[in-house]
Amino acid sequence: MKFHRPQHEKPNKQKKRRCLLLAGVVLTAAALVTGLTMAKYVQQWKSEPALVGTKAFYFTSDLLKDASENASYELYSWGDGIKIQLQNFEDEKRISETDITYEVSYTLTGGAKSEVTKGTIASGAGTAVSDTITVKPEPGAKTVTVTAKATSPYEKALSALLC
């Protein structure tokens, strides 16, 4: 016995094929657009890493501390000046990746401010580097507040009261 299919089934089959073909084209186009967009951002990320993350930055000192710590030291003689080390590292494993530009100033008792000393600590290419600054207050000064400010690439202030 032979079965005969009705004519109206043929157009349904064609509609299904067209829908599947259309869905395939849409999915392929979406995958292509997504891939191109991702490629653009990956390329941009590789060429401009500063936009993605920050560089390691450590600005420390042997005497000066973060302002919130209120560092204070008693010195018995500062005849030759006060030697302060400014460093580009926290410890041997945490070292700044960029040069640090800084300025050091001090204020005597009564508010007289000294001239500002400026300098740069080189990045050191993975090695710890420090600059030694000598602060020479006027004879007879009872207290001196020393402040060191990193100005580039980031800002950070260190200070101490010396008496």
Backbone as a printed PyTorch tensor [residue, N CA C, xyz], in Angstrom:
tensor([[[ 0.8270, -1.1550,  0.0000],
         [ 0.0000,  0.0000,  0.0000],
         [ 0.8880,  1.2410,  0.0000]],

        [[ 0.5660,  2.1480, -0.8090],
         [ 1.3600,  3.3370, -0.9800],
         [ 0.6400,  4.5160, -0.3200]],

        [[ 1.4810,  5.2710,  0.4530],
         [ 0.9020,  6.4520,  1.1090],
         [ 1.2230,  7.6960,  0.3070]],

        [[ 0.2800,  8.5090,  0.2680],
         [ 0.4530,  9.7430, -0.4730],
         [ 0.4590, 10.9080,  0.5260]],

        [[ 1.5200, 11.7350,  0.4120],
         [ 1.6060, 12.8870,  1.3150],
         [ 0.8100, 14.0400,  0.7370]],

        [[ 0.1620, 14.7430,  1.6140],
         [-0.5700, 15.9110,  1.1300],
         [ 0.4040, 17.0200,  0.6960]],

        [[-0.0130, 17.8590, -0.2110],
         [ 0.8120, 18.9220, -0.7840],
         [ 1.1850, 20.0000,  0.2380]],

        [[ 0.3790, 20.2070,  1.2430],
         [ 0.6350, 21.3050,  2.1840],
         [ 1.8330, 21.0250,  3.0940]],

        [[ 2.3300, 19.8040,  3.1780],
         [ 3.4900, 19.5010,  4.0110],
         [ 4.7770, 20.0200,  3.3890]],

        [[ 4.8490, 20.1180,  2.1050],
         [ 6.0490, 20.5650,  1.4380],
         [ 6.4090, 22.0080,  1.8150]],

        [[ 5.5060, 22.9330,  1.7960],
         [ 5.8500, 24.2970,  2.1910],
         [ 6.3140, 24.3730,  3.6500]],

        [[ 5.7730, 23.5590,  4.5620],
         [ 6.2180, 23.5610,  5.9570],
         [ 7.6780, 23.1410,  6.0540]],

        [[ 8.0530, 22.1590,  5.2680],
         [ 9.4250, 21.6900,  5.2630],
         [10.3460, 22.8050,  4.7510]],

        [[ 9.9070, 23.5130,  3.7600],
         [10.6930, 24.6230,  3.2220],
         [10.8030, 25.7610,  4.2430]],

        [[ 9.7350, 26.0030,  4.9880],
         [ 9.7640, 27.0440,  6.0220],
         [10.7690, 26.6780,  7.1160]],

        [[10.7840, 25.4030,  7.5140],
         [11.7290, 24.9530,  8.5360],
         [13.1580, 25.1400,  8.0500]],

        [[13.3890, 24.7900,  6.7930],
         [14.7280, 24.9370,  6.2240],
         [15.1500, 26.4100,  6.2110]],

        [[14.2450, 27.2690,  5.8030],
         [14.5470, 28.6950,  5.7580],
         [14.8290, 29.2400,  7.1610]],

        [[14.0470, 28.8180,  8.1360],
         [14.2490, 29.2630,  9.5200],
         [15.6030, 28.7930, 10.0420]],

        [[15.9400, 27.5280,  9.7700],
         [17.2340, 27.0080, 10.2070],
         [18.3790, 27.7430,  9.5180]],

        [[18.2370, 28.0080,  8.2440],
         [19.2560, 28.7330,  7.4980],
         [19.4080, 30.1570,  8.0400]],

        [[18.2970, 30.8200,  8.3010],
         [18.3230, 32.1710,  8.8520],
         [18.9730, 32.1790, 10.2400]],

        [[18.6180, 31.2080, 11.0820],
         [19.2120, 31.1060, 12.4180],
         [20.7180, 30.8760, 12.3120]],

        [[21.1360, 30.0490, 11.3900],
         [22.5670, 29.7950, 11.1900],
         [23.3110, 31.0490, 10.7660]],

        [[22.7230, 31.8180,  9.8570],
         [23.3460, 33.0630,  9.3980],
         [23.4450, 34.0610, 10.5530]],

        [[22.3810, 34.1910, 11.3420],
         [22.3760, 35.1230, 12.4740],
         [23.4240, 34.7130, 13.5090]],

        [[23.4960, 33.4310, 13.8470],
         [24.4840, 32.9600, 14.8230],
         [25.9100, 33.1600, 14.3130]],

        [[26.1340, 32.9070, 13.0400],
         [27.4640, 33.1100, 12.4610],
         [27.8480, 34.5870, 12.5110]],

        [[26.9210, 35.4650, 12.1750],
         [27.1860, 36.9070, 12.2210],
         [27.4700, 37.3640, 13.6570]],

        [[26.7060, 36.8520, 14.6180],
         [26.9160, 37.2170, 16.0220],
         [28.2910, 36.7480, 16.4990]],

        [[28.6780, 35.5330, 16.1310],
         [29.9910, 35.0110, 16.5160],
         [31.1040, 35.8420, 15.8900]],

        [[30.9330, 36.2500, 14.6540],
         [31.9280, 37.0610, 13.9610],
         [32.0800, 38.4270, 14.6310]],

        [[30.9710, 39.0840, 14.9410],
         [31.0130, 40.3940, 15.5980],
         [31.6540, 40.2730, 16.9830]],

        [[31.2890, 39.2450, 17.7420],
         [31.8670, 39.0280, 19.0720],
         [33.3690, 38.7960, 18.9710]],

        [[33.7850, 37.9900, 18.0370],
         [35.2120, 37.7110, 17.8560],
         [36.0040, 38.9480, 17.4940]],

        [[35.4740, 39.7630, 16.5920],
         [36.1640, 40.9920, 16.2060],
         [36.2520, 41.9750, 17.3730]],

        [[35.1860, 42.0770, 18.1410],
         [35.1850, 42.9690, 19.3010],
         [36.2130, 42.5150, 20.3310]],

        [[36.2400, 41.2340, 20.6230],
         [37.2120, 40.6950, 21.5820],
         [38.6380, 40.9210, 21.0820]],

        [[38.8780, 40.7180, 19.8060],
         [40.2170, 40.9090, 19.2400],
         [40.6710, 42.3590, 19.4000]],

        [[39.7460, 43.2900, 19.2150],
         [40.0740, 44.7090, 19.3600],
         [40.5110, 45.0130, 20.7930]],

        [[39.7670, 44.5290, 21.7820],
         [40.0940, 44.8050, 23.1720],
         [41.3610, 44.0920, 23.6200]],

        [[41.6060, 42.9030, 23.1350],
         [42.8440, 42.1970, 23.4820],
         [44.0390, 42.9500, 22.9110]],

        [[43.9340, 43.4120, 21.6840],
         [45.0230, 44.1600, 21.0690],
         [45.2560, 45.4710, 21.8200]],

        [[44.1990, 46.1570, 22.1940],
         [44.3230, 47.4090, 22.9300],
         [44.9350, 47.1570, 24.3050]],

        [[44.5640, 46.0770, 24.9670],
         [45.0920, 45.7330, 26.2840],
         [46.5840, 45.4710, 26.2070]],

        [[47.0360, 44.8020, 25.1500],
         [48.4600, 44.5080, 25.0000],
         [49.2640, 45.7660, 24.6990]],

        [[48.6950, 46.7060, 23.9620],
         [49.4390, 47.9030, 23.5800],
         [49.3840, 49.0030, 24.6370]],

        [[48.3730, 49.0110, 25.5020],
         [48.2390, 50.0420, 26.5270],
         [47.9630, 49.4110, 27.8920]],

        [[48.9550, 48.7330, 28.4930],
         [48.7010, 48.0620, 29.7630],
         [48.4470, 49.0220, 30.9210]],

        [[48.8510, 50.2930, 30.8040],
         [48.6200, 51.2450, 31.8880],
         [47.1360, 51.4770, 32.1240]],

        [[46.3360, 51.2840, 31.0930],
         [44.8980, 51.4640, 31.2610],
         [44.2850, 50.3070, 32.0320]],

        [[44.9400, 49.1810, 32.0260],
         [44.3920, 47.9900, 32.6560],
         [44.7900, 47.9000, 34.1230]],

        [[46.0330, 48.1910, 34.4410],
         [46.4920, 48.0490, 35.8130],
         [47.5170, 49.1150, 36.1710]],

        [[47.8100, 49.2440, 37.4510],
         [48.7870, 50.2160, 37.9060],
         [50.1530, 49.5610, 38.0320]],

        [[51.1670, 50.3730, 37.9780],
         [52.5250, 49.8790, 38.1760],
         [52.8020, 49.8630, 39.6750]],

        [[53.6860, 48.9580, 40.0840],
         [54.0550, 48.8710, 41.4960],
         [54.6980, 50.1900, 41.9300]],

        [[54.2720, 50.7240, 43.0770],
         [54.7650, 52.0060, 43.5730],
         [55.0280, 51.8920, 45.0680]],

        [[56.2760, 52.0780, 45.4540],
         [56.6590, 52.0590, 46.8610],
         [57.5550, 53.2650, 47.1110]],

        [[57.1550, 54.1110, 48.0350],
         [57.9230, 55.3000, 48.4070],
         [58.0350, 55.2610, 49.9190]],

        [[59.2170, 54.9170, 50.4250],
         [59.4140, 54.7420, 51.8640],
         [60.6580, 55.5050, 52.3100]],

        [[60.8770, 55.5110, 53.6240],
         [62.0250, 56.2060, 54.1890],
         [62.4620, 55.5020, 55.4640]],

        [[63.7230, 55.7360, 55.8420],
         [64.2080, 55.1590, 57.0900],
         [63.6700, 55.9170, 58.3030]],

        [[63.4400, 57.2370, 58.1870],
         [62.9270, 58.0360, 59.3050],
         [61.5000, 58.5280, 59.1110]],

        [[61.1710, 58.9060, 57.9050],
         [59.8510, 59.4820, 57.6470],
         [58.8110, 58.3830, 57.5020]],

        [[57.6280, 58.6480, 58.0040],
         [56.5260, 57.6740, 57.9540],
         [55.2880, 58.3500, 57.3740]],

        [[54.2720, 57.5500, 57.1130],
         [52.9960, 58.0760, 56.6420],
         [52.4740, 59.0690, 57.6750]],

        [[51.8510, 60.1360, 57.2210],
         [51.3860, 61.2000, 58.1220],
         [50.4760, 60.6760, 59.2250]],

        [[49.7020, 59.6370, 58.9440],
         [48.7780, 59.0940, 59.9480],
         [49.5120, 58.4320, 61.1150]],

        [[50.7920, 58.0850, 60.9270],
         [51.5550, 57.4240, 61.9930],
         [52.1630, 58.4070, 62.9900]],

        [[52.1600, 59.7140, 62.6870],
         [52.7110, 60.7490, 63.5730],
         [54.1080, 60.3880, 64.0840]],

        [[55.0310, 60.1310, 63.1890],
         [56.3950, 59.7550, 63.5680],
         [57.0870, 60.9210, 64.2660]],

        [[57.7700, 60.6140, 65.3710],
         [58.4870, 61.6280, 66.1370],
         [59.7750, 61.0070, 66.6710]],

        [[60.8810, 61.7480, 66.5530],
         [62.1820, 61.2410, 67.0000],
         [62.8890, 62.3210, 67.8040]],

        [[63.6470, 61.8930, 68.8180],
         [64.4900, 62.8070, 69.5860],
         [65.9160, 62.6460, 69.0900]],

        [[66.4740, 63.7350, 68.5890],
         [67.8550, 63.7290, 68.1170],
         [68.6730, 64.5990, 69.0600]],

        [[69.8480, 64.1410, 69.4060],
         [70.6670, 64.8830, 70.3630],
         [71.6020, 65.8750, 69.6890]],

        [[71.8780, 65.6630, 68.4190],
         [72.7490, 66.5900, 67.7070],
         [72.4460, 66.4990, 66.2190]],

        [[72.2700, 67.6430, 65.5980],
         [72.1160, 67.6340, 64.1490],
         [73.0670, 68.6570, 63.5260]],

        [[74.2450, 68.7380, 64.1010],
         [75.2610, 69.6830, 63.6390],
         [75.5810, 69.5600, 62.1620]],

        [[75.7920, 68.3600, 61.6560],
         [76.1160, 68.1620, 60.2370],
         [74.8670, 67.9970, 59.3850]],

        [[73.7280, 68.1240, 59.9800],
         [72.4730, 67.9320, 59.2580],
         [71.8460, 66.5940, 59.6140]],

        [[70.6600, 66.3880, 59.1330],
         [69.9130, 65.1520, 59.3940],
         [69.8630, 64.3760, 58.0880]],

        [[70.4280, 63.1860, 58.0970],
         [70.4450, 62.3560, 56.8850],
         [69.1900, 61.4840, 56.8540]],

        [[68.4650, 61.5860, 55.7450],
         [67.2200, 60.8360, 55.5710],
         [67.3130, 60.0710, 54.2620]],

        [[67.0010, 58.8020, 54.3090],
         [66.9920, 57.9860, 53.0890],
         [65.5680, 57.8790, 52.5540]],

        [[65.4180, 58.1420, 51.2650],
         [64.1530, 57.9290, 50.5640],
         [64.3580, 56.7300, 49.6550]],

        [[63.4030, 55.8030, 49.6640],
         [63.6040, 54.5210, 48.9860],
         [62.4700, 54.2060, 48.0210]],

        [[62.7930, 53.3840, 47.0210],
         [61.7950, 52.9570, 46.0330],
         [61.3140, 51.5390, 46.3070]],

        [[61.4230, 51.0910, 47.5510],
         [61.0340, 49.7200, 47.8680],
         [60.4400, 49.6270, 49.2640]],

        [[59.6140, 48.6070, 49.4520],
         [59.0570, 48.2920, 50.7680],
         [59.9340, 47.2360, 51.4310]],

        [[60.2950, 46.2350, 50.6630],
         [61.2260, 45.1870, 51.0800],
         [61.8680, 44.6300, 49.8140]],

        [[62.6600, 43.5750, 49.9350],
         [63.4060, 43.0760, 48.7670],
         [62.5270, 42.5070, 47.6600]],

        [[61.2820, 42.1730, 47.9640],
         [60.3870, 41.6200, 46.9370],
         [59.4270, 42.6520, 46.3590]],

        [[59.2530, 43.7680, 47.0470],
         [58.3310, 44.8150, 46.5850],
         [59.1240, 46.0770, 46.2440]],

        [[59.3780, 46.2350, 44.9290],
         [60.2080, 47.3340, 44.4230],
         [59.4150, 48.0930, 43.3600]],

        [[59.5190, 49.4250, 43.3790],
         [58.8100, 50.2460, 42.3870],
         [59.2830, 49.9330, 40.9800]],

        [[58.3370, 49.9710, 40.0470],
         [58.6360, 49.6820, 38.6480],
         [58.9140, 50.9390, 37.8340]],

        [[58.7120, 52.1140, 38.4180],
         [58.9030, 53.3650, 37.6770],
         [59.7470, 54.3340, 38.4910]],

        [[60.2840, 55.3510, 37.8170],
         [61.0160, 56.4130, 38.5080],
         [60.0460, 57.1770, 39.4030]],

        [[60.5440, 57.6360, 40.5520],
         [59.7140, 58.4000, 41.4870],
         [60.2970, 59.8050, 41.6080]],

        [[59.4990, 60.8080, 41.2940],
         [59.9010, 62.2020, 41.4560],
         [59.3800, 62.6700, 42.8120]],

        [[60.2410, 63.3510, 43.5790],
         [59.8470, 63.7530, 44.9330],
         [60.3500, 65.1570, 45.2350]],

        [[59.8190, 65.7120, 46.3270],
         [60.3280, 66.9690, 46.8720],
         [60.3250, 66.8680, 48.3900]],

        [[61.3770, 67.4140, 49.0130],
         [61.5370, 67.3660, 50.4640],
         [61.5800, 68.7970, 50.9830]],

        [[60.8310, 69.0620, 52.0380],
         [60.8580, 70.3770, 52.6790],
         [60.8300, 70.1690, 54.1860]],

        [[61.2020, 71.2060, 54.9200],
         [61.0990, 71.1140, 56.3750],
         [60.6330, 72.4400, 56.9460]],

        [[59.9820, 72.3450, 58.0990],
         [59.4530, 73.5180, 58.7830],
         [60.0740, 73.5750, 60.1680]],

        [[60.6310, 74.7250, 60.5260],
         [61.2270, 74.9050, 61.8490],
         [60.1510, 75.2920, 62.8510]],

        [[60.5010, 75.2520, 64.1370],
         [59.5910, 75.7030, 65.1770],
         [59.1760, 77.1340, 64.8710]],

        [[57.9010, 77.3980, 64.9070],
         [57.4110, 78.7370, 64.6160],
         [56.9040, 78.8770, 63.1930]],

        [[57.1160, 77.8790, 62.3600],
         [56.5130, 77.8850, 61.0350],
         [57.3890, 78.3630, 59.8950]],

        [[58.6630, 78.7290, 60.1450],
         [59.5330, 79.1470, 59.0430],
         [59.8400, 77.9310, 58.1700]],

        [[59.5160, 78.0480, 56.8900],
         [59.6780, 76.9050, 55.9850],
         [60.9590, 77.0520, 55.1750]],

        [[61.6230, 75.9460, 54.9480],
         [62.8570, 75.9580, 54.1740],
         [62.5660, 75.8810, 52.6920]],

        [[63.6370, 75.9670, 51.9100],
         [63.4730, 75.7500, 50.4780],
         [63.2000, 74.2770, 50.2190]],

        [[62.6230, 74.0120, 49.0900],
         [62.2440, 72.6480, 48.7300],
         [63.3760, 72.0080, 47.9360]],

        [[63.7450, 70.7920, 48.3170],
         [64.7350, 70.0110, 47.5800],
         [63.9840, 69.0250, 46.7080]],

        [[64.3370, 68.9710, 45.4180],
         [63.6520, 68.0650, 44.5000],
         [64.6270, 67.0160, 43.9970]],

        [[64.0930, 65.8600, 43.6360],
         [64.9380, 64.8020, 43.1070],
         [64.1250, 63.6940, 42.4800]],

        [[64.8330, 62.6830, 41.9850],
         [64.2000, 61.5230, 41.3660],
         [64.9200, 60.2690, 41.8180]],

        [[64.1480, 59.2790, 42.2290],
         [64.7000, 57.9620, 42.5370],
         [64.4580, 57.1060, 41.3020]],

        [[65.5290, 56.5980, 40.7140],
         [65.4040, 55.7700, 39.5060],
         [64.7210, 54.4580, 39.8510]],

        [[64.0520, 53.8690, 38.8700],
         [63.3090, 52.6280, 39.1060],
         [64.2250, 51.4840, 39.5010]],

        [[65.4510, 51.4730, 39.0460],
         [66.3980, 50.4490, 39.4570],
         [66.2620, 49.1390, 38.7250]],

        [[65.3310, 49.0140, 37.8160],
         [65.1380, 47.7890, 37.0200],
         [65.1100, 46.5390, 37.8990]],

        [[64.2790, 46.5740, 38.9210],
         [64.1130, 45.3960, 39.7730],
         [65.0320, 45.3630, 40.9780]],

        [[65.8550, 46.3910, 41.1630],
         [66.7170, 46.4390, 42.3370],
         [66.3190, 47.6230, 43.2100]],

        [[66.5670, 47.5030, 44.5060],
         [66.2170, 48.5490, 45.4550],
         [67.1710, 49.7330, 45.2940]],

        [[66.6200, 50.9450, 45.2680],
         [67.4140, 52.1600, 45.1170],
         [66.9800, 53.1400, 46.2010]],

        [[67.9490, 53.8820, 46.7600],
         [67.5880, 54.9070, 47.7360],
         [68.4210, 56.1590, 47.4920]],

        [[67.8540, 57.3190, 47.8220],
         [68.5460, 58.6050, 47.7790],
         [68.7070, 59.0730, 49.2150]],

        [[69.8650, 59.6450, 49.5380],
         [70.0810, 60.1960, 50.8660],
         [69.9980, 61.7120, 50.7770]],

        [[69.1090, 62.2810, 51.5700],
         [68.8950, 63.7250, 51.6190],
         [69.4310, 64.2190, 52.9570]],

        [[70.1500, 65.3340, 52.9520],
         [70.6270, 65.9190, 54.2000],
         [69.8680, 67.2130, 54.4430]],

        [[69.1480, 67.2570, 55.5500],
         [68.3920, 68.4430, 55.9500],
         [69.2360, 69.1740, 56.9830]],

        [[69.5220, 70.4690, 56.7370],
         [70.3520, 71.2490, 57.6560],
         [69.5330, 72.4060, 58.2220]],

        [[68.8980, 72.1740, 59.3760],
         [68.1370, 73.2610, 59.9880],
         [69.0770, 74.3150, 60.5850]],

        [[68.5370, 75.5050, 60.8280],
         [69.3180, 76.5880, 61.4210],
         [69.7670, 76.1950, 62.8210]],

        [[70.9400, 76.6640, 63.2410],
         [71.3860, 76.3860, 64.6100],
         [70.3860, 76.9740, 65.6100]],

        [[70.1430, 76.2710, 66.6670],
         [69.2220, 76.7300, 67.6960],
         [67.7810, 76.3090, 67.4780]],

        [[67.4830, 75.6720, 66.3620],
         [66.1100, 75.2040, 66.1240],
         [65.7990, 74.0830, 67.1080]],

        [[64.6130, 74.1430, 67.6980],
         [64.2550, 73.1250, 68.6910],
         [63.5310, 71.9470, 68.0680]],

        [[62.6490, 72.1980, 67.1350],
         [61.9470, 71.1070, 66.4460],
         [61.9260, 71.3840, 64.9410]],

        [[61.9440, 70.3070, 64.2010],
         [61.9090, 70.3920, 62.7430],
         [60.9110, 69.3540, 62.2530]],

        [[59.9850, 69.7680, 61.4070],
         [59.0720, 68.8230, 60.7640],
         [59.5420, 68.6520, 59.3240]],

        [[59.9310, 67.4370, 58.9830],
         [60.4290, 67.1410, 57.6390],
         [59.3230, 66.4220, 56.8750]],

        [[59.0700, 66.8580, 55.6420],
         [58.0420, 66.2460, 54.7980],
         [58.6410, 65.9110, 53.4390]],

        [[58.4350, 64.6840, 53.0020],
         [58.8380, 64.2570, 51.6540],
         [57.5710, 63.8680, 50.9120]],

        [[57.4130, 64.4190, 49.7090],
         [56.2210, 64.1200, 48.9100],
         [56.6430, 63.5290, 47.5780]],

        [[56.1090, 62.3620, 47.2650],
         [56.2710, 61.8080, 45.9220],
         [55.2640, 62.5360, 45.0450]],

        [[55.7210, 63.0540, 43.9070],
         [54.8310, 63.8190, 43.0350],
         [54.5150, 63.1070, 41.7250]],

        [[55.3260, 62.1180, 41.3690],
         [55.0910, 61.4010, 40.1190],
         [55.7120, 60.0140, 40.2240]],

        [[55.1130, 58.9800, 39.7390],
         [53.8920, 58.8530, 38.9670],
         [52.6390, 58.8960, 39.8420]],

        [[52.7840, 58.6810, 41.1390],
         [51.6580, 58.7690, 42.0660],
         [52.0540, 59.7220, 43.1770]],

        [[51.0990, 60.0980, 44.0120],
         [51.3920, 61.0060, 45.1110],
         [51.3310, 60.2700, 46.4390]],

        [[52.3220, 60.5720, 47.2880],
         [52.3500, 60.0130, 48.6370],
         [53.1970, 60.9510, 49.4810]],

        [[52.7860, 61.1830, 50.7320],
         [53.5250, 62.0740, 51.6220],
         [54.0190, 61.3010, 52.8350]],

        [[55.2670, 61.5610, 53.2050],
         [55.8760, 60.9890, 54.4020],
         [56.3660, 62.1530, 55.2480]],

        [[56.2780, 62.0230, 56.5790],
         [56.7520, 63.1160, 57.4240],
         [57.1770, 62.5900, 58.7840]],

        [[57.9090, 63.4510, 59.5180],
         [58.3220, 63.1300, 60.8850],
         [58.6470, 64.4290, 61.6050]],

        [[58.4300, 64.4160, 62.9110],
         [58.7900, 65.5300, 63.7770],
         [60.1000, 65.1560, 64.4540]],

        [[61.1120, 65.9950, 64.2920],
         [62.4290, 65.7380, 64.8840],
         [62.6930, 66.8060, 65.9320]],

        [[63.0140, 66.3820, 67.1530],
         [63.3040, 67.3450, 68.2140],
         [64.5160, 66.9260, 69.0010]]])
